[in-house]
């Protein structure tokens, strides 16, 4: 189950254990990054002949897009692995196999983690597709699954995470890369924050309460922002901030996952800055750049020395009028295969840098957003301290804001400055009513150079045609 979040197959980075999906369009973290970030206002991918990327970043996708199928398929494989693990570790089966009492106690933790990873997969299905094939360990293997809608998925994930809490290890008490109570609370906090989108009900107080649990769990901000995105983020100060990573290791988990893609892709076509990032000097030759609207979030002079501002402009234009022209648009150096100690990861292509799927900075921002949206039980003192702590760490001189300075629009912009390229942006824009429609347009939104309005049905991705063909209980989302 954990391997399925990092690897695509067991025969090296080019292998895939899912028929019909290749390694490049089905690695979990990579397709999540594409669907949540490449589809929005922060990132541009230069090589549009890569299957599915053109359609995702221009918002012209359809039900046959391989990246969409990759996300749907990869997540359901995690669910299938979890179900089978749970079938094989019942009390009856363990007793039949003469498993000791001590091992049974350990397996109780494992089972809770399996249920959590299954719930996380259903959470992403709910968010991205509003629908999923639904099966648990109670269903027979290869039985045709039911199709659950958003409300059914919301209710299941919520109930599961609450039910398993006592069997999960306490925050920061599990092995690196394995889930604990903090991960469970994080998924609940995000579900509740987006509940109006998912089920039409406001649950901001519940989101705030989940954030409080995480904050009380012993996590702490990394001493430097950059530590969260370096090759030793499993052992440097980021180890106290990252709540759940997707593991990346240049020797043992070679794959084309999000950090390998981003670090090689950050190398500019002009700059050839790969050596400083711990990959080949030329990297992937300008594969990734940022869109104008993201770069402009750092325009104000107070962000000139903000450590979250890793933009490189040089002689580049901020505009990208031709996506294939890799010399247009700013590049960025957020992630690296360098270590905080000065050395580099073991491989110059496949990086050692874990992907921070969930981290404490996000919790601070969710706390304040829930507070501004009317959650009860919040403290203005705590809320402003959380915001100022992020800006203090970022070396931003405006780190003494008062609560009256905060607004929802400020939080949305601050989420982009703090959490860019971490697979949150589409979800954030939808929650703010700015992903579809025309109230906020960005470069190449809807395939227009300066952006055009998107129809409301694109707040959900289509159910892949291949998935509907294999399970007629699924129905295509409206508009596709």
Coordinates of N, CA and C in Angstrom, one line a residue, residues 240-461:
X240 N 9.9 17.5 11.7 CA 8.9 17.9 12.7 C 7.7 18.6 12.1
X241 N 7.9 19.0 10.8 CA 6.8 19.8 10.2 C 6.0 18.9 9.2
X242 N 6.7 18.0 8.5 CA 6.0 17.2 7.5 C 5.1 16.1 8.3
X243 N 3.8 16.2 8.1 CA 2.9 15.3 8.7 C 2.8 14.0 8.0
X244 N 2.9 14.0 6.7 CA 2.9 12.8 5.9 C 3.6 13.0 4.6
X245 N 4.7 12.3 4.3 CA 5.5 12.4 3.1 C 5.2 11.2 2.1
X246 N 5.4 11.5 0.9 CA 5.5 10.4 -0.1 C 7.0 10.2 -0.3
X247 N 7.4 9.0 0.0 CA 8.8 8.7 0.1 C 9.5 8.7 -1.3
X248 N 10.6 9.3 -1.3 CA 11.5 9.3 -2.5 C 12.9 9.0 -2.1
X249 N 13.5 8.1 -2.8 CA 14.9 7.7 -2.5 C 15.6 7.4 -3.8
X250 N 16.7 8.0 -4.0 CA 17.4 7.8 -5.3 C 18.0 6.5 -5.5
X251 N 18.1 5.6 -4.5 CA 18.5 4.3 -4.7 C 17.4 3.3 -4.7
X252 N 16.5 3.4 -3.7 CA 15.5 2.3 -3.5 C 14.1 2.6 -4.0
X253 N 13.8 3.8 -4.4 CA 12.4 4.1 -4.9 C 12.5 4.8 -6.2
X254 N 13.4 4.5 -7.1 CA 13.6 5.2 -8.3 C 12.2 5.2 -9.1
X255 N 11.7 6.4 -9.3 CA 10.5 6.6 -10.0 C 10.3 8.0 -10.5
X256 N 9.4 8.2 -11.4 CA 9.2 9.5 -12.0 C 8.1 10.2 -11.2
X257 N 8.3 10.3 -9.9 CA 7.3 10.9 -9.0 C 7.4 12.4 -9.0
X258 N 6.7 13.1 -8.1 CA 6.6 14.6 -8.2 C 7.9 15.3 -7.9
X259 N 8.7 14.8 -7.0 CA 9.9 15.6 -6.7 C 10.9 15.3 -7.7
X260 N 11.1 14.1 -8.3 CA 12.0 13.9 -9.4 C 11.6 14.8 -10.6
X261 N 10.3 14.8 -10.9 CA 9.8 15.6 -12.0 C 10.1 17.1 -11.8
X262 N 9.8 17.6 -10.6 CA 9.9 19.0 -10.3 C 11.3 19.5 -10.3
X263 N 12.2 18.7 -9.6 CA 13.6 19.1 -9.5 C 14.3 19.1 -10.8
X264 N 14.1 18.0 -11.6 CA 14.7 18.0 -12.9 C 14.0 19.1 -13.8
X265 N 12.7 19.3 -13.6 CA 12.0 20.2 -14.5 C 12.3 21.7 -14.1
X266 N 12.8 22.0 -12.9 CA 13.1 23.3 -12.5 C 14.3 23.9 -13.2
X267 N 15.1 23.0 -13.8 CA 16.3 23.5 -14.4 C 16.0 24.2 -15.7
X268 N 16.4 25.5 -15.7 CA 16.0 26.4 -16.8 C 16.7 26.1 -18.1
X269 N 16.0 26.4 -19.2 CA 16.6 26.3 -20.6 C 17.8 27.2 -20.8
X270 N 17.7 28.4 -20.1 CA 18.8 29.4 -20.2 C 19.8 29.2 -19.1
X271 N 19.3 28.9 -17.9 CA 20.1 29.0 -16.7 C 21.0 27.7 -16.5
X272 N 20.6 26.6 -16.9 CA 21.3 25.3 -16.7 C 21.7 25.2 -15.2
X273 N 20.8 25.4 -14.3 CA 21.0 25.5 -12.9 C 20.9 24.2 -12.1
X274 N 21.0 23.0 -12.9 CA 20.8 21.7 -12.3 C 21.9 21.3 -11.2
X275 N 23.1 21.8 -11.4 CA 24.2 21.4 -10.5 C 23.9 21.8 -9.1
X276 N 23.3 23.0 -9.0 CA 23.0 23.6 -7.6 C 21.8 22.8 -7.0
X277 N 21.0 22.2 -7.9 CA 19.8 21.5 -7.4 C 20.1 20.1 -7.1
X278 N 21.3 19.6 -7.5 CA 21.7 18.2 -7.2 C 21.2 17.2 -8.3
X279 N 21.0 17.8 -9.5 CA 20.7 16.9 -10.6 C 21.7 17.3 -11.8
X280 N 21.5 16.7 -13.0 CA 22.4 17.1 -14.1 C 22.3 18.6 -14.4
X281 N 23.4 19.1 -14.8 CA 23.5 20.6 -15.0 C 22.3 21.1 -15.9
X282 N 22.0 20.3 -17.0 CA 21.0 20.7 -17.9 C 19.6 20.3 -17.5
X283 N 19.6 19.4 -16.5 CA 18.3 18.8 -16.1 C 17.4 18.4 -17.2
X284 N 16.1 18.8 -17.2 CA 15.2 18.5 -18.3 C 15.0 19.7 -19.2
X285 N 16.0 20.6 -19.2 CA 16.0 21.7 -20.2 C 14.8 22.6 -20.2
X286 N 14.3 23.1 -19.1 CA 13.2 24.0 -19.1 C 11.9 23.4 -19.1
X287 N 11.7 22.2 -18.6 CA 10.4 21.5 -18.6 C 9.3 22.2 -17.9
X288 N 9.7 22.9 -16.8 CA 8.7 23.6 -15.9 C 9.0 25.1 -15.8
X289 N 7.9 25.9 -15.8 CA 8.0 27.3 -15.5 C 6.8 27.7 -14.7
X290 N 6.7 28.9 -14.3 CA 5.5 29.4 -13.6 C 4.7 30.3 -14.4
X291 N 3.4 30.3 -14.1 CA 2.5 31.3 -14.8 C 2.6 32.6 -14.2
X292 N 2.3 33.6 -15.0 CA 2.4 35.0 -14.6 C 1.7 35.3 -13.3
X293 N 0.5 34.8 -13.1 CA -0.3 35.2 -12.0 C 0.3 34.7 -10.7
X294 N 1.0 33.6 -10.7 CA 1.7 33.1 -9.5 C 2.9 34.0 -9.2
X295 N 3.7 34.3 -10.3 CA 4.9 35.2 -10.1 C 4.5 36.5 -9.5
X296 N 3.3 37.0 -9.9 CA 2.9 38.3 -9.4 C 2.5 38.4 -7.9
X297 N 2.3 37.2 -7.3 CA 2.1 37.2 -5.9 C 3.3 37.6 -5.1
X298 N 4.5 37.6 -5.7 CA 5.7 38.0 -5.0 C 6.1 39.4 -5.5
X299 N 5.3 40.1 -6.2 CA 5.6 41.4 -6.8 C 5.9 42.5 -5.7
X300 N 5.1 42.5 -4.7 CA 5.2 43.5 -3.6 C 6.6 43.5 -3.1
X301 N 7.2 44.6 -2.8 CA 8.6 44.7 -2.3 C 8.8 43.9 -1.0
X302 N 7.8 43.7 -0.2 CA 8.0 42.9 1.0 C 8.3 41.5 0.7
X303 N 8.2 41.0 -0.5 CA 8.5 39.6 -0.8 C 9.8 39.4 -1.5
X304 N 10.6 40.5 -1.7 CA 11.9 40.4 -2.4 C 12.8 39.5 -1.7
X305 N 12.9 39.5 -0.4 CA 13.8 38.6 0.3 C 13.1 37.5 1.1
X306 N 11.8 37.3 0.8 CA 11.0 36.2 1.3 C 11.6 34.9 0.9
X307 N 11.9 34.0 1.8 CA 12.6 32.8 1.4 C 11.7 31.8 0.6
X308 N 10.4 32.1 0.6 CA 9.5 31.3 -0.3 C 9.6 31.8 -1.7
X309 N 10.1 32.9 -2.0 CA 10.3 33.5 -3.3 C 11.6 32.9 -3.9
X310 N 11.5 31.8 -4.6 CA 12.7 31.2 -5.3 C 12.6 31.4 -6.8
X311 N 11.8 32.4 -7.2 CA 11.7 32.7 -8.7 C 13.0 33.2 -9.2
X312 N 13.3 32.8 -10.5 CA 14.4 33.3 -11.2 C 13.8 34.0 -12.5
X313 N 14.1 35.3 -12.6 CA 13.5 36.0 -13.7 C 14.6 36.3 -14.8
X314 N 15.8 36.8 -14.3 CA 16.9 37.1 -15.3 C 16.4 37.9 -16.4
X315 N 16.7 37.5 -17.6 CA 16.3 38.2 -18.8 C 14.9 37.7 -19.3
X316 N 14.3 36.9 -18.6 CA 13.0 36.2 -19.0 C 11.8 37.2 -18.9
X317 N 10.9 37.0 -19.8 CA 9.6 37.7 -19.7 C 8.7 36.9 -18.7
X318 N 7.9 37.7 -18.0 CA 6.9 37.1 -17.1 C 5.8 36.4 -17.9
X319 N 5.6 36.8 -19.1 CA 4.5 36.3 -19.9 C 5.0 35.0 -20.6
X320 N 4.0 34.1 -20.8 CA 4.2 32.9 -21.6 C 3.2 32.9 -22.7
X321 N 3.6 33.4 -23.9 CA 2.6 33.5 -25.0 C 2.7 32.2 -25.9
X322 N 3.8 31.5 -25.7 CA 4.0 30.3 -26.5 C 4.6 29.2 -25.5
X323 N 3.7 28.3 -25.2 CA 4.1 27.3 -24.2 C 5.4 26.5 -24.6
X324 N 5.6 26.3 -25.9 CA 6.7 25.5 -26.3 C 8.0 26.3 -26.3
X325 N 7.9 27.6 -26.1 CA 9.1 28.4 -26.0 C 9.6 28.4 -24.5
X326 N 10.6 27.6 -24.2 CA 11.1 27.3 -22.9 C 11.8 28.5 -22.3
X327 N 12.1 29.5 -23.1 CA 12.8 30.7 -22.6 C 11.8 31.8 -22.1
X328 N 10.5 31.5 -22.3 CA 9.5 32.5 -21.7 C 9.1 32.0 -20.3
X329 N 8.7 33.0 -19.5 CA 8.2 32.7 -18.2 C 9.4 32.5 -17.2
X330 N 9.1 32.8 -15.9 CA 10.1 32.6 -14.9 C 10.2 31.2 -14.5
X331 N 11.4 30.8 -14.0 CA 11.6 29.5 -13.5 C 11.7 29.6 -11.9
X332 N 11.8 28.5 -11.3 CA 11.7 28.5 -9.8 C 12.6 27.4 -9.3
X333 N 13.0 27.6 -8.0 CA 13.9 26.6 -7.4 C 13.4 26.2 -6.0
X334 N 12.1 25.8 -5.9 CA 11.6 25.5 -4.6 C 12.1 24.2 -4.1
X335 N 12.1 23.1 -4.9 CA 12.6 21.8 -4.5 C 14.0 21.6 -5.0
X336 N 14.8 20.8 -4.2 CA 16.1 20.5 -4.6 C 16.5 19.1 -4.1
X337 N 17.5 18.5 -4.8 CA 18.1 17.3 -4.4 C 19.4 17.5 -3.6
X338 N 19.5 18.7 -3.1 CA 20.6 19.1 -2.2 C 20.2 18.8 -0.7
X339 N 21.2 18.6 0.1 CA 20.9 18.4 1.5 C 21.2 19.7 2.3
X340 N 20.6 19.8 3.5 CA 20.9 21.0 4.3 C 22.3 21.0 4.9
X341 N 23.0 19.8 4.8 CA 24.4 19.7 5.3 C 25.4 20.1 4.2
X342 N 24.9 20.3 3.0 CA 25.8 20.8 1.9 C 26.1 19.7 0.8
X343 N 25.7 18.5 1.1 CA 26.0 17.4 0.1 C 24.7 17.3 -0.8
X344 N 24.6 16.2 -1.6 CA 23.5 16.0 -2.5 C 23.0 14.6 -2.4
X345 N 21.8 14.3 -3.0 CA 21.3 13.0 -3.0 C 22.2 12.1 -3.8
X346 N 21.9 10.8 -3.7 CA 22.8 9.8 -4.2 C 22.7 9.6 -5.8
X347 N 21.7 10.1 -6.4 CA 21.5 9.9 -7.8 C 21.2 11.3 -8.4
X348 N 21.7 11.5 -9.6 CA 21.5 12.8 -10.3 C 20.2 13.0 -11.1
X349 N 19.4 11.9 -11.1 CA 18.1 12.0 -11.8 C 17.0 11.7 -10.8
X350 N 17.1 10.6 -10.1 CA 16.1 10.1 -9.2 C 16.4 10.7 -7.8
X351 N 15.6 11.6 -7.3 CA 16.0 12.4 -6.2 C 15.7 11.7 -4.8
X352 N 16.3 12.2 -3.8 CA 16.1 11.7 -2.4 C 15.0 12.5 -1.7
X353 N 14.4 13.4 -2.3 CA 13.6 14.4 -1.7 C 12.1 13.9 -1.6
X354 N 11.7 13.7 -0.3 CA 10.3 13.2 -0.1 C 9.3 14.4 -0.5
X355 N 8.2 14.0 -1.0 CA 7.1 15.0 -1.3 C 6.3 15.2 -0.1
X356 N 6.2 16.5 0.4 CA 5.4 16.8 1.6 C 3.9 16.9 1.3
X357 N 3.3 15.7 1.4 CA 1.8 15.7 1.0 C 1.0 16.6 2.0
X358 N 1.3 16.4 3.3 CA 0.7 17.2 4.3 C 1.8 17.8 5.3
X359 N 1.7 19.1 5.6 CA 2.6 19.7 6.6 C 1.9 20.7 7.5
X360 N 2.6 21.0 8.6 CA 2.0 21.9 9.6 C 1.7 23.3 9.1
X361 N 2.4 23.8 8.2 CA 2.1 25.2 7.7 C 0.7 25.3 7.1
X362 N 0.3 24.2 6.4 CA -1.0 24.1 5.9 C -2.1 24.2 7.0
X363 N -1.8 23.5 8.1 CA -2.7 23.5 9.2 C -2.9 24.9 9.8
X364 N -1.8 25.6 9.9 CA -1.9 27.0 10.4 C -2.8 27.8 9.5
X365 N -2.7 27.7 8.2 CA -3.5 28.4 7.3 C -4.9 28.0 7.3
X366 N -5.1 26.7 7.4 CA -6.5 26.2 7.5 C -7.2 26.7 8.8
X367 N -6.5 26.7 9.9 CA -7.0 27.2 11.1 C -7.6 28.6 10.9
X368 N -6.8 29.5 10.4 CA -7.2 30.9 10.2 C -8.3 31.0 9.2
X369 N -8.3 30.3 8.1 CA -9.3 30.3 7.1 C -10.7 29.9 7.7
X370 N -10.6 28.8 8.5 CA -11.9 28.3 9.1 C -12.4 29.4 10.1
X371 N -11.5 30.0 10.8 CA -11.8 31.1 11.7 C -12.5 32.2 11.0
X372 N -11.9 32.7 9.9 CA -12.5 33.8 9.1 C -13.8 33.4 8.5
X373 N -14.0 32.1 8.3 CA -15.3 31.6 7.7 C -16.4 31.3 8.8
X374 N -16.1 31.7 10.0 CA -17.1 31.6 11.1 C -17.0 30.5 12.0
X375 N -15.9 29.7 12.0 CA -15.8 28.6 13.0 C -15.8 29.1 14.4
X376 N -16.5 28.4 15.3 CA -16.4 28.8 16.7 C -15.3 28.1 17.4
X377 N -14.8 28.7 18.5 CA -13.8 28.1 19.3 C -12.4 28.5 18.9
X378 N -12.3 29.5 18.0 CA -11.0 30.0 17.6 C -10.5 31.1 18.4
X379 N -9.2 31.3 18.5 CA -8.5 32.4 19.2 C -7.9 33.3 18.2
X380 N -8.2 34.6 18.2 CA -7.6 35.6 17.4 C -6.1 35.6 17.6
X381 N -5.7 35.5 18.9 CA -4.3 35.6 19.2 C -3.5 34.4 18.6
X382 N -4.1 33.2 18.7 CA -3.5 32.0 18.1 C -3.4 32.2 16.6
X383 N -4.5 32.6 16.0 CA -4.6 32.7 14.6 C -3.6 33.6 14.0
X384 N -3.4 34.8 14.6 CA -2.5 35.7 14.0 C -1.0 35.3 14.3
X385 N -0.8 34.6 15.4 CA 0.5 34.1 15.7 C 0.9 33.0 14.7
X386 N -0.1 32.2 14.3 CA 0.2 31.2 13.2 C 0.7 31.8 11.9
X387 N -0.1 32.9 11.5 CA 0.3 33.6 10.3 C 1.7 34.3 10.4
X388 N 1.8 35.0 11.5 CA 3.1 35.7 11.7 C 4.3 34.7 11.8
X389 N 4.1 33.5 12.4 CA 5.2 32.6 12.5 C 5.6 32.1 11.1
X390 N 4.7 31.9 10.2 CA 5.1 31.6 8.8 C 5.9 32.7 8.1
X391 N 5.4 33.9 8.3 CA 6.1 35.0 7.7 C 7.5 35.3 8.3
X392 N 7.5 35.1 9.6 CA 8.8 35.3 10.3 C 9.8 34.2 9.8
X393 N 9.4 33.0 9.7 CA 10.3 32.0 9.2 C 10.7 32.3 7.7
X394 N 9.8 32.9 7.0 CA 10.1 33.2 5.6 C 10.9 34.5 5.4
X395 N 11.4 35.1 6.5 CA 12.2 36.3 6.5 C 11.4 37.5 5.8
X396 N 10.0 37.4 6.0 CA 9.2 38.5 5.5 C 9.2 39.6 6.5
X397 N 9.5 40.9 6.1 CA 9.5 42.0 7.1 C 8.1 42.3 7.7
X398 N 7.1 41.9 6.9 CA 5.7 42.2 7.4 C 5.3 41.0 8.2
X399 N 5.9 40.7 9.3 CA 5.6 39.6 10.1 C 5.0 39.9 11.5
X400 N 4.4 41.1 11.5 CA 3.8 41.6 12.7 C 2.4 42.1 12.4
X401 N 1.7 41.3 11.6 CA 0.3 41.6 11.2 C -0.6 41.5 12.4
X402 N -1.7 42.2 12.4 CA -2.7 42.0 13.4 C -3.9 41.3 12.8
X403 N -4.8 40.8 13.6 CA -5.9 40.0 13.1 C -6.7 40.8 12.1
X404 N -6.9 42.1 12.3 CA -7.7 42.9 11.4 C -7.1 43.0 10.0
X405 N -5.8 42.7 9.9 CA -5.2 42.8 8.6 C -5.6 41.6 7.7
X406 N -6.1 40.5 8.3 CA -6.4 39.3 7.6 C -7.7 39.3 6.9
X407 N -7.8 38.7 5.7 CA -9.0 38.5 5.0 C -8.9 37.1 4.3
X408 N -10.1 36.7 3.8 CA -10.0 35.4 3.0 C -9.2 35.5 1.8
X409 N -9.2 36.6 1.1 CA -8.4 36.8 -0.1 C -6.9 36.7 0.3
X410 N -6.5 37.4 1.4 CA -5.2 37.3 1.8 C -4.7 35.9 2.1
X411 N -5.6 35.1 2.8 CA -5.3 33.7 3.1 C -5.1 32.9 1.8
X412 N -5.9 33.1 0.8 CA -5.8 32.4 -0.5 C -4.4 32.7 -1.1
X413 N -4.0 34.0 -1.1 CA -2.7 34.3 -1.7 C -1.6 33.8 -0.9
X414 N -1.7 33.8 0.5 CA -0.7 33.3 1.3 C -0.6 31.8 1.2
X415 N -1.7 31.1 1.0 CA -1.6 29.7 0.7 C -0.8 29.4 -0.5
X416 N -0.9 30.2 -1.6 CA -0.2 30.0 -2.8 C 1.3 30.3 -2.6
X417 N 1.6 31.3 -1.8 CA 3.0 31.7 -1.5 C 3.7 30.6 -0.7
X418 N 2.9 30.0 0.3 CA 3.5 29.0 1.2 C 3.5 27.6 0.6
X419 N 2.4 27.3 -0.1 CA 2.1 25.9 -0.4 C 2.2 25.6 -1.9
X420 N 2.7 26.5 -2.7 CA 2.8 26.3 -4.2 C 3.5 25.0 -4.5
X421 N 3.0 24.3 -5.6 CA 3.6 23.1 -6.1 C 3.5 22.0 -5.1
X422 N 2.5 22.0 -4.2 CA 2.3 20.9 -3.2 C 1.0 20.2 -3.4
X423 N 0.3 20.4 -4.5 CA -0.9 19.7 -4.9 C -2.1 20.1 -4.1
X424 N -2.3 21.4 -3.9 CA -3.4 21.9 -3.2 C -4.2 23.0 -4.0
X425 N -3.6 23.6 -5.0 CA -4.2 24.8 -5.6 C -5.6 24.7 -6.2
X426 N -5.8 23.6 -7.0 CA -7.1 23.5 -7.6 C -8.2 23.4 -6.5
X427 N -7.9 22.6 -5.5 CA -8.9 22.5 -4.4 C -9.2 23.8 -3.7
X428 N -8.1 24.6 -3.5 CA -8.3 25.9 -2.9 C -9.1 26.9 -3.8
X429 N -8.8 26.9 -5.1 CA -9.5 27.8 -6.0 C -11.0 27.4 -6.1
X430 N -11.3 26.1 -6.1 CA -12.7 25.7 -6.1 C -13.4 26.1 -4.8
X431 N -12.8 26.0 -3.7 CA -13.4 26.4 -2.4 C -13.7 27.9 -2.4
X432 N -12.9 28.6 -3.1 CA -13.1 30.1 -3.2 C -14.0 30.5 -4.4
X433 N -14.4 29.5 -5.1 CA -15.3 29.9 -6.3 C -14.5 30.5 -7.4
X434 N -13.2 30.2 -7.6 CA -12.4 30.9 -8.6 C -11.8 30.0 -9.6
X435 N -12.1 28.7 -9.5 CA -11.5 27.8 -10.5 C -12.2 27.8 -11.8
X436 N -13.5 27.6 -11.7 CA -14.3 27.7 -12.9 C -15.0 29.1 -12.9
X437 N -15.7 29.4 -14.0 CA -16.3 30.8 -14.1 C -15.2 31.7 -14.6
X438 N -15.5 33.0 -14.6 CA -14.5 34.0 -15.1 C -14.1 35.0 -14.2
X439 N -14.4 34.8 -12.8 CA -14.1 35.9 -11.9 C -12.5 36.0 -11.7
X440 N -11.8 34.9 -12.0 CA -10.4 34.9 -11.9 C -9.8 34.1 -13.1
X441 N -9.1 34.7 -14.0 CA -8.5 34.0 -15.1 C -7.0 34.1 -15.0
X442 N -6.4 33.0 -15.5 CA -4.9 33.0 -15.5 C -4.4 32.6 -16.8
X443 N -3.1 32.7 -17.1 CA -2.6 32.4 -18.4 C -2.8 31.0 -18.8
X444 N -3.5 30.8 -19.9 CA -3.8 29.6 -20.6 C -5.0 28.8 -19.9
X445 N -5.6 29.5 -18.9 CA -6.9 28.9 -18.4 C -7.9 28.8 -19.6
X446 N -8.4 27.6 -19.7 CA -9.4 27.4 -20.8 C -8.8 27.5 -22.2
X447 N -7.5 27.4 -22.3 CA -6.8 27.4 -23.6 C -6.7 28.8 -24.2
X448 N -6.9 29.8 -23.4 CA -6.8 31.2 -23.9 C -5.5 31.8 -23.3
X449 N -4.7 32.5 -24.2 CA -3.4 33.0 -23.7 C -3.5 33.8 -22.4
X450 N -4.5 34.6 -22.3 CA -4.7 35.3 -21.1 C -5.8 34.7 -20.2
X451 N -6.3 33.6 -20.6 CA -7.3 32.9 -19.7 C -8.7 33.3 -20.1
X452 N -9.6 32.3 -20.1 CA -11.0 32.5 -20.3 C -11.8 31.7 -19.3
X453 N -13.1 32.0 -19.2 CA -13.9 31.3 -18.2 C -14.1 29.8 -18.5
X454 N -14.2 29.1 -17.4 CA -14.4 27.6 -17.5 C -15.9 27.3 -17.1
X455 N -16.5 26.4 -17.7 CA -17.9 26.0 -17.3 C -17.8 25.3 -15.9
X456 N -18.9 25.4 -15.1 CA -18.9 25.0 -13.7 C -18.7 23.5 -13.6
X457 N -19.0 22.7 -14.6 CA -18.9 21.2 -14.5 C -17.4 20.8 -14.4
X458 N -16.5 21.7 -14.7 CA -15.1 21.4 -14.7 C -14.5 21.4 -13.3
X459 N -15.3 21.8 -12.3 CA -14.9 21.6 -10.9 C -14.7 20.2 -10.5
X460 N -15.2 19.3 -11.3 CA -15.0 17.8 -11.2 C -14.3 17.3 -12.5
X461 N -13.4 16.4 -12.3 CA -12.9 15.7 -13.5 C -13.9 14.6 -14.0

